[in-house]
mmCIF file of C-alpha atoms in Angstrom:
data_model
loop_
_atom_site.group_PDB
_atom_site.id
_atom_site.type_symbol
_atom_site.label_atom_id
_atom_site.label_comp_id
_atom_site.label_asym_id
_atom_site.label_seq_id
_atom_site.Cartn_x
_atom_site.Cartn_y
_atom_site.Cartn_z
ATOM 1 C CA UNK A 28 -140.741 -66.231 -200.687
ATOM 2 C CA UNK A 29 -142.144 -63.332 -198.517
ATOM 3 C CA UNK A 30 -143.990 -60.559 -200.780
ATOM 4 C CA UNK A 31 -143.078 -57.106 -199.521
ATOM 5 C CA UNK A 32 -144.182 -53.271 -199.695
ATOM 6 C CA UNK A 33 -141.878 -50.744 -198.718
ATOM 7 C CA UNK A 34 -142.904 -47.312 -197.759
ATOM 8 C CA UNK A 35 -141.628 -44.050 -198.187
ATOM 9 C CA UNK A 36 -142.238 -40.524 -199.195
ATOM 10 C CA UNK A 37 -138.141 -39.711 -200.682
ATOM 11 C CA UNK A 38 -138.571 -41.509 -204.389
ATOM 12 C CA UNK A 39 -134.904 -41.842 -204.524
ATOM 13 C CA UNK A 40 -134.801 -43.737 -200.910
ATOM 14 C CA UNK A 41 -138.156 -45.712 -202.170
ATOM 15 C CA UNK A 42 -136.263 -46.650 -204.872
ATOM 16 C CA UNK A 43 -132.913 -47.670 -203.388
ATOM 17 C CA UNK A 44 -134.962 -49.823 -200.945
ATOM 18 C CA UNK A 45 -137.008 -51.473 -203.622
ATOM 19 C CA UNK A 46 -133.877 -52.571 -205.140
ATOM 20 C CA UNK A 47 -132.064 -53.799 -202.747
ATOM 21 C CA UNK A 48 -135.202 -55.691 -201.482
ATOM 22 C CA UNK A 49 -135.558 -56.791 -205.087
ATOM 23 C CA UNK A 50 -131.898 -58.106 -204.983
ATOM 24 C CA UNK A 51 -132.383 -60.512 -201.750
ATOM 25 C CA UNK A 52 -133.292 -63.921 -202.731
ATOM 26 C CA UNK A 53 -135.751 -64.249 -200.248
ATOM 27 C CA UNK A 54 -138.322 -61.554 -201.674
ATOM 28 C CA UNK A 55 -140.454 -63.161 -203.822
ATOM 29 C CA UNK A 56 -142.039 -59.829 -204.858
ATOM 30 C CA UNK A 57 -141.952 -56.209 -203.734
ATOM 31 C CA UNK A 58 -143.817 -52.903 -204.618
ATOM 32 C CA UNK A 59 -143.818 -49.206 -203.238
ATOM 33 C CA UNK A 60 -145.984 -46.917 -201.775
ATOM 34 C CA UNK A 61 -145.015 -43.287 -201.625
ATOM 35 C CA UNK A 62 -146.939 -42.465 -198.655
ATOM 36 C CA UNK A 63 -148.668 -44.739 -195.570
ATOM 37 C CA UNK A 64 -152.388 -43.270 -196.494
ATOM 38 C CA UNK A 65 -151.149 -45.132 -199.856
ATOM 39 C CA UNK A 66 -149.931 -47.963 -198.147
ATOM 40 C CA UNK A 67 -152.987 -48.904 -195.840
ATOM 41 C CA UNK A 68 -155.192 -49.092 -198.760
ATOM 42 C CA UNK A 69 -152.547 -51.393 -200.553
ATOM 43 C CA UNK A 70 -152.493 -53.412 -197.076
ATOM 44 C CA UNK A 71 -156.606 -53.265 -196.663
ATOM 45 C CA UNK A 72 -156.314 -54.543 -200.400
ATOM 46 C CA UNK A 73 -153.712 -57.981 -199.301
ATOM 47 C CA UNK A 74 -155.965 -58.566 -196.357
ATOM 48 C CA UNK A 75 -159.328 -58.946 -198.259
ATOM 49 C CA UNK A 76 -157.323 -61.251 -200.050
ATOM 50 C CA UNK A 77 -156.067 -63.295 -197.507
ATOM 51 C CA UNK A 78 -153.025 -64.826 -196.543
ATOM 52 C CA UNK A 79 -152.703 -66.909 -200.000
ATOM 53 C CA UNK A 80 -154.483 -64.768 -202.077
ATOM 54 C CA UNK A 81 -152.707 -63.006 -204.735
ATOM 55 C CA UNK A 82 -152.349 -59.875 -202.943
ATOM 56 C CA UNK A 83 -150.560 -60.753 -199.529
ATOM 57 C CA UNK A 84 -148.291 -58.836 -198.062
ATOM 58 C CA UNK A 85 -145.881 -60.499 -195.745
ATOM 59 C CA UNK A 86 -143.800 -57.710 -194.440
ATOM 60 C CA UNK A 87 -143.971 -53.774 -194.653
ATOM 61 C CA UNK A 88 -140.855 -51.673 -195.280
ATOM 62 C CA UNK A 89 -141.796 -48.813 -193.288
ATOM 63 C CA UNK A 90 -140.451 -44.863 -193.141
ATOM 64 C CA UNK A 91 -141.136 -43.102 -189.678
ATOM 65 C CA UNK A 92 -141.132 -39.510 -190.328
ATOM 66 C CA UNK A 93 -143.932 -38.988 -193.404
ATOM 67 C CA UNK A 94 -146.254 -35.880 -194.227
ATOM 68 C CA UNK A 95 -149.874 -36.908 -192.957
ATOM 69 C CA UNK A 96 -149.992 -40.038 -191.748
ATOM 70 C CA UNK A 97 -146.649 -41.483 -190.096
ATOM 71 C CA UNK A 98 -145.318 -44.548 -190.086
ATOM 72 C CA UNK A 99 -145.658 -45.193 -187.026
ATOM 73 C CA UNK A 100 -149.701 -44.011 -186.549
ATOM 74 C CA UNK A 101 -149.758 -46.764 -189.823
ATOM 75 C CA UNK A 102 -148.213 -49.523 -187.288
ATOM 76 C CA UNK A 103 -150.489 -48.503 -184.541
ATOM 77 C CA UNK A 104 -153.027 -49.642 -187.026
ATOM 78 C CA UNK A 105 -151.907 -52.897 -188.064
ATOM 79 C CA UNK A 106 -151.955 -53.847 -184.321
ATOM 80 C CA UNK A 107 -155.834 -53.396 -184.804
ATOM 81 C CA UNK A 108 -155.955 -55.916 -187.567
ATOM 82 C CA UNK A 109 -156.290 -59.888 -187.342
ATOM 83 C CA UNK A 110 -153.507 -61.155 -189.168
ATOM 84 C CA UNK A 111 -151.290 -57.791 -190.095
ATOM 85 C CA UNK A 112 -148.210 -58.207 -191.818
ATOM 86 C CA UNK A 113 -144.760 -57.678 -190.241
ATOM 87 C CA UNK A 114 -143.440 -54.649 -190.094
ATOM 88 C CA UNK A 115 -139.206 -53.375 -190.848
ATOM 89 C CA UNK A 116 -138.949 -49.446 -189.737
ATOM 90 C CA UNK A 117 -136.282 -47.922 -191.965
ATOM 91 C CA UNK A 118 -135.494 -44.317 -190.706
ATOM 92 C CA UNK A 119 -132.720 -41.966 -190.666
ATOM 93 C CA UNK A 120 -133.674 -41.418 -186.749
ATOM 94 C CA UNK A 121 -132.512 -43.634 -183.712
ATOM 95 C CA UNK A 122 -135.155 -41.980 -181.727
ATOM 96 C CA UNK A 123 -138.389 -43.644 -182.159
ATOM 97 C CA UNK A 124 -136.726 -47.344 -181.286
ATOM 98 C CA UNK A 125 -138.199 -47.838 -178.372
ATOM 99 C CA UNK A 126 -141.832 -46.934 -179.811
ATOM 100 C CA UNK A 127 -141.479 -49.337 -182.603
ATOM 101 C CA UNK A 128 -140.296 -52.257 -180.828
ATOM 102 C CA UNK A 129 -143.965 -51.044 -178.647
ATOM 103 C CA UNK A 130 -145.402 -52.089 -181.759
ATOM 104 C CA UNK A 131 -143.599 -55.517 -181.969
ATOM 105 C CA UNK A 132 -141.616 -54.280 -185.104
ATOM 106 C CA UNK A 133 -139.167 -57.041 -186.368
ATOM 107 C CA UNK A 134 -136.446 -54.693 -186.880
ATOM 108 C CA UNK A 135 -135.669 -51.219 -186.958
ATOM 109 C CA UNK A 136 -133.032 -50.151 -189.680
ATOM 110 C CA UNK A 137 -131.081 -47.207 -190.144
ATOM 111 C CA UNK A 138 -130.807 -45.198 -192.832
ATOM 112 C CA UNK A 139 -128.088 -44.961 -195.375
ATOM 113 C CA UNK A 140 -129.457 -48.120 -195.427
ATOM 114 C CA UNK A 141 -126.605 -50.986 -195.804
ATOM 115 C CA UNK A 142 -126.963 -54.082 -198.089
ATOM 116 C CA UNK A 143 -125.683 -56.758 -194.924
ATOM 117 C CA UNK A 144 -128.273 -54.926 -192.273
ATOM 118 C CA UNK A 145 -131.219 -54.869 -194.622
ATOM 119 C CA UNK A 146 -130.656 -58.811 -195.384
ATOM 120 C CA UNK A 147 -130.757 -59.432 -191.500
ATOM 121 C CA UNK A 148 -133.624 -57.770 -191.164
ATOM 122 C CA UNK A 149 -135.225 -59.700 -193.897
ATOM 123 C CA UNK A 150 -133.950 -63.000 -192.282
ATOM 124 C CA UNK A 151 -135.639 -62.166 -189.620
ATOM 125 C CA UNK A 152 -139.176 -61.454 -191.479
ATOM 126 C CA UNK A 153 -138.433 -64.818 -193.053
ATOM 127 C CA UNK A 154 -138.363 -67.203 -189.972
ATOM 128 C CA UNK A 155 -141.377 -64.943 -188.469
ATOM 129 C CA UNK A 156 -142.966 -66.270 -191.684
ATOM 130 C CA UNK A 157 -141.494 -69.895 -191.615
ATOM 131 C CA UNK A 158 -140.398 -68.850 -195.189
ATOM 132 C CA UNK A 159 -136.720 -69.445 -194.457
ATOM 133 C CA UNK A 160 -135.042 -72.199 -192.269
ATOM 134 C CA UNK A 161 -132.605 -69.836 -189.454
ATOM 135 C CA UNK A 162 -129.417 -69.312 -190.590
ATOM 136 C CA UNK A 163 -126.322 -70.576 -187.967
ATOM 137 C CA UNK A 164 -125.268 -67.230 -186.408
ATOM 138 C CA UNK A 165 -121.755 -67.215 -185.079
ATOM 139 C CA UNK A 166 -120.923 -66.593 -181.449
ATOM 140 C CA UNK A 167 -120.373 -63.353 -180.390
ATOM 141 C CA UNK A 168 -117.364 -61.616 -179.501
ATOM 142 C CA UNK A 169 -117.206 -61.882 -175.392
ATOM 143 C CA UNK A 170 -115.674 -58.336 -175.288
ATOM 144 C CA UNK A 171 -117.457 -56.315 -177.560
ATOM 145 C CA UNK A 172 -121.342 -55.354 -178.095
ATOM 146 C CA UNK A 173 -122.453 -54.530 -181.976
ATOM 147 C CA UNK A 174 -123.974 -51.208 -182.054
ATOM 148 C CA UNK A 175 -125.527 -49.246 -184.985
ATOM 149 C CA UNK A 176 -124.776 -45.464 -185.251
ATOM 150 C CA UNK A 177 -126.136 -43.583 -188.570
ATOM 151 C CA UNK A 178 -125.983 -46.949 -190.527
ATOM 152 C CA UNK A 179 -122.564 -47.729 -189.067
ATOM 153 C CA UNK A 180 -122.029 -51.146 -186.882
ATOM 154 C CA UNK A 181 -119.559 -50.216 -184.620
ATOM 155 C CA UNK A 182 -118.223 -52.402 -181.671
ATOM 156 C CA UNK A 183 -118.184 -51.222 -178.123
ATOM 157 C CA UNK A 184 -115.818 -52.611 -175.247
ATOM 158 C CA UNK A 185 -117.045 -54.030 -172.436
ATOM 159 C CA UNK A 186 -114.131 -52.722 -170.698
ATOM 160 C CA UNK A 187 -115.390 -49.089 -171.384
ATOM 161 C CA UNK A 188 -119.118 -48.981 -170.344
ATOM 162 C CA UNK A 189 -119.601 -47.904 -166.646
ATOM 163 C CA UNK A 190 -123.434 -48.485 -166.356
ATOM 164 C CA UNK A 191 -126.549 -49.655 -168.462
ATOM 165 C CA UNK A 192 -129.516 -47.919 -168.268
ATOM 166 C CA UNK A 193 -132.826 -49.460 -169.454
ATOM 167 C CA UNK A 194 -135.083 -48.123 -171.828
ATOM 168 C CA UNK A 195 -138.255 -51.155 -171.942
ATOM 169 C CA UNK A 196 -136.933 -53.449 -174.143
ATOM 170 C CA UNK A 197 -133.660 -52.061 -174.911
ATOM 171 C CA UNK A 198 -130.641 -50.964 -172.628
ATOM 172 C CA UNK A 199 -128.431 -47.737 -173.015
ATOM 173 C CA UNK A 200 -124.912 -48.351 -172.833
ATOM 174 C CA UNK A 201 -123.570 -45.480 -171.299
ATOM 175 C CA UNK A 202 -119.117 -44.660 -171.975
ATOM 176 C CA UNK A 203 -116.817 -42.038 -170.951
ATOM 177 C CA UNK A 204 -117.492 -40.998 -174.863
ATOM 178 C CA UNK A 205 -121.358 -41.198 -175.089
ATOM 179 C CA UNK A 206 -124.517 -43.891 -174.861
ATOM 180 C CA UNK A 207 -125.436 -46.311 -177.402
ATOM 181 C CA UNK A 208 -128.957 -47.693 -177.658
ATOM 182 C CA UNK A 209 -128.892 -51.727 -178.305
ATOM 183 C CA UNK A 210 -132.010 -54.007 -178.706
ATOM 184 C CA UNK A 211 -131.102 -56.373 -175.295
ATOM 185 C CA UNK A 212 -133.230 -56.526 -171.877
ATOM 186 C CA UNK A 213 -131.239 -55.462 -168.566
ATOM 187 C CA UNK A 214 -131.811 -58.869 -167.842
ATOM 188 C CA UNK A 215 -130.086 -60.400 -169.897
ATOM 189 C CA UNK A 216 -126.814 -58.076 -169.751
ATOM 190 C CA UNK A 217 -126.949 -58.198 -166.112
ATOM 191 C CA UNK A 218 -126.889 -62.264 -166.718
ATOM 192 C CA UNK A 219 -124.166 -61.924 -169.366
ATOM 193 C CA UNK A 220 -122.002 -59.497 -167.512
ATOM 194 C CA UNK A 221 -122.335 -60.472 -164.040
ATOM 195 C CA UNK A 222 -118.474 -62.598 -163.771
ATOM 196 C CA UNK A 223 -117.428 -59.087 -165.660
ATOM 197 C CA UNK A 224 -118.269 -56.889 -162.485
ATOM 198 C CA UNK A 225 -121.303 -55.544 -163.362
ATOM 199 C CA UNK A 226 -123.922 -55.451 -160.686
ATOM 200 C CA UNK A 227 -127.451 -54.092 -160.824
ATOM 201 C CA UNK A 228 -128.468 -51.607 -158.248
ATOM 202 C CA UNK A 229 -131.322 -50.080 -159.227
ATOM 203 C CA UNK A 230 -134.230 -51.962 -161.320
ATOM 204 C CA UNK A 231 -133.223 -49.525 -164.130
ATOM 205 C CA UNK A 232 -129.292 -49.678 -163.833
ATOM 206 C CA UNK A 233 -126.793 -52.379 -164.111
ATOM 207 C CA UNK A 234 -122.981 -50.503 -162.858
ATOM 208 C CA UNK A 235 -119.744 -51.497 -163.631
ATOM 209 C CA UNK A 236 -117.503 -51.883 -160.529
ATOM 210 C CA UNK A 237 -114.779 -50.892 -161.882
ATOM 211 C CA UNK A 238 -115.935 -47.904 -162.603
ATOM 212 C CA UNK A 239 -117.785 -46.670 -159.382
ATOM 213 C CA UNK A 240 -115.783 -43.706 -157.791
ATOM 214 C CA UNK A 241 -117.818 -43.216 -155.002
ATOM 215 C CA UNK A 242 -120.438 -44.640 -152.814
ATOM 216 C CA UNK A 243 -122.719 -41.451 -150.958
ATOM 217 C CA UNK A 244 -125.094 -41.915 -148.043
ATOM 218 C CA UNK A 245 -127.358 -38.983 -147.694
ATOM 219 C CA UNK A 246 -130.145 -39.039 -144.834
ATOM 220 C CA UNK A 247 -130.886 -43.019 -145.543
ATOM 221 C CA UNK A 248 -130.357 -42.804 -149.257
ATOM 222 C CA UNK A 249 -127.429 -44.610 -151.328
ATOM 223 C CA UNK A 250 -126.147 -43.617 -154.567
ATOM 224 C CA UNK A 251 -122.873 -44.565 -156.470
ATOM 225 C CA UNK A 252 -120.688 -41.999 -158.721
ATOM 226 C CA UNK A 253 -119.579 -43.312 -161.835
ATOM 227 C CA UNK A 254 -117.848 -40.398 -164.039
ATOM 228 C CA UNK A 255 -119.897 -37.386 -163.529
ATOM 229 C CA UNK A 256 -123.348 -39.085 -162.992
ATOM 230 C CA UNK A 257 -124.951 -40.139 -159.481
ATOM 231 C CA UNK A 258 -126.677 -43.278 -159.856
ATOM 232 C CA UNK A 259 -129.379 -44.335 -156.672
ATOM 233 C CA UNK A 260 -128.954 -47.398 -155.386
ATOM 234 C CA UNK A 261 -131.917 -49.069 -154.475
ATOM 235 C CA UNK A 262 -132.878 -50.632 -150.819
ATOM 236 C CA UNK A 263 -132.820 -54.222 -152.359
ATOM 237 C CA UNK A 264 -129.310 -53.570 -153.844
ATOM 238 C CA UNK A 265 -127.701 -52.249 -151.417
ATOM 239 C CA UNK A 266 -125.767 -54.354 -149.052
ATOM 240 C CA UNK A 267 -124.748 -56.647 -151.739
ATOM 241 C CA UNK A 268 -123.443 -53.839 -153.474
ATOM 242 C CA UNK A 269 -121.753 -52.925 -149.916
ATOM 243 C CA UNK A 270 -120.287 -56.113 -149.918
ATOM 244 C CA UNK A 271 -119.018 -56.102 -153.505
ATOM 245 C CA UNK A 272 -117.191 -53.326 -152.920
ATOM 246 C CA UNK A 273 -115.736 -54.009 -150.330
ATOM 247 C CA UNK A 274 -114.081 -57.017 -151.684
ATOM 248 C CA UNK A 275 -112.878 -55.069 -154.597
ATOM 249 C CA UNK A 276 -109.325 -55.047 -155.343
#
């Protein structure tokens, strides 16, 4: 049973997290803190205690944006510590993703926070903390990528993304109707989607054939359109991406 503290400066959001946490089997016990000065004393507090003592904390429900002290200057902290718990970011803001996942956060959870996401995100906190055997995850759908918008899970065509831009750990799927941010390597995309037509040709972009209007050579230099955007093509990329081309249909 993994003992939890959420943090978060909104008492109704503290509040609506504590019971939903309360709610999942899997939480043995969880408390709030309305603020992360709050919270690393209630953390400096489970580590004097050590792992078994009566005060662990396994995992931290953490806010980002916080007068004082953020949530994310707390998680830059933790890395400091021995054995620091594992820490959930749940924010109303996409933006700081990448940063926590630079922190080795387990998840990163959009506010209104949903019942279903929350519960993944402790199943993950769980295995991390060999309190919970893994749970058999279905296949995924061949043709469409899960992504989270505002504490939506919406599904995204393969057919529509042109090119993938990546962001560290995560990849930017970029559409004729906007970019979604999703927590997958270029790797392993470029893996996935390579009998799809995509094709890397740059160590930060992975291009869908398909959608490649033009190729440009300008004084040694090769770049693709796709849309409105021109994309460089790297040295290293470039004649297979020649020769992919020119065996498109």
């Amino acid at each position: 049973m993994l003992r939890a503290l959420a943090v978060d400066d909104e008492r109704p959001s503290l509040e609506e997290l504590l019971y939903l946490l309360q709610a999942d089997p899997r939480i043995g016990s969880a408390e709030g803190a309305g603020d992360a000065t709050e919270a690393l004393r209630r953390i400096n507090r489970a580590l004097e205690s050590g792992p078994g003592g009566p005060e662990a904390i396994d995992v931290v429900f953490l806010d980002i944006q916080m007068p004082g002290l953020d949530g994310l200057d707390l998680a830059r902290l933790l890395t400091g510590f021995a054995r620091p718990p594992l820490v959930v970011f749940v924010t109303a803001h996409e933006d700081f993703a990448v940063q926590a996942f630079d922190l080795k956060a387990v998840d990163y959870v959009l506010k209104p926070v949903r019942k279903e996401r929350l519960a993944e995100a402790v199943r993950r906190a769980a295995e991390l903390r060999g309190a919970a055997p893994p749970i058999p995850v279905h296949e995924p759908d061949p043709d469409h990528l899960p992504v989270e918008l505002g504490g939506v899970t919406r599904f995204v065509a393969v057919g529509d993304i042109t090119h993938v831009e990546a962001q560290g750990d995560y990849a930017r799927l970029h559409t004729g109707k906007g970019s979604h941010l999703v927590r997958i390597p270029l790797s392993t995309l470029e893996e996935r989607w390579r009998s799809r037509g995509f094709v890397r040709i740059h160590r930060r972009h992975l291009v869908a054939l398909r959608h490649i209007g033009e190729l440009r050579l300008d004084a040694g230099t090769v770049s693709v359109l796709v849309g409105s955007e021109e994309l460089q093509v790297s040295r290293r990329h470039t004649r297979e991406l020649r020769d992919l081309l020119m065996r498109r249909p």
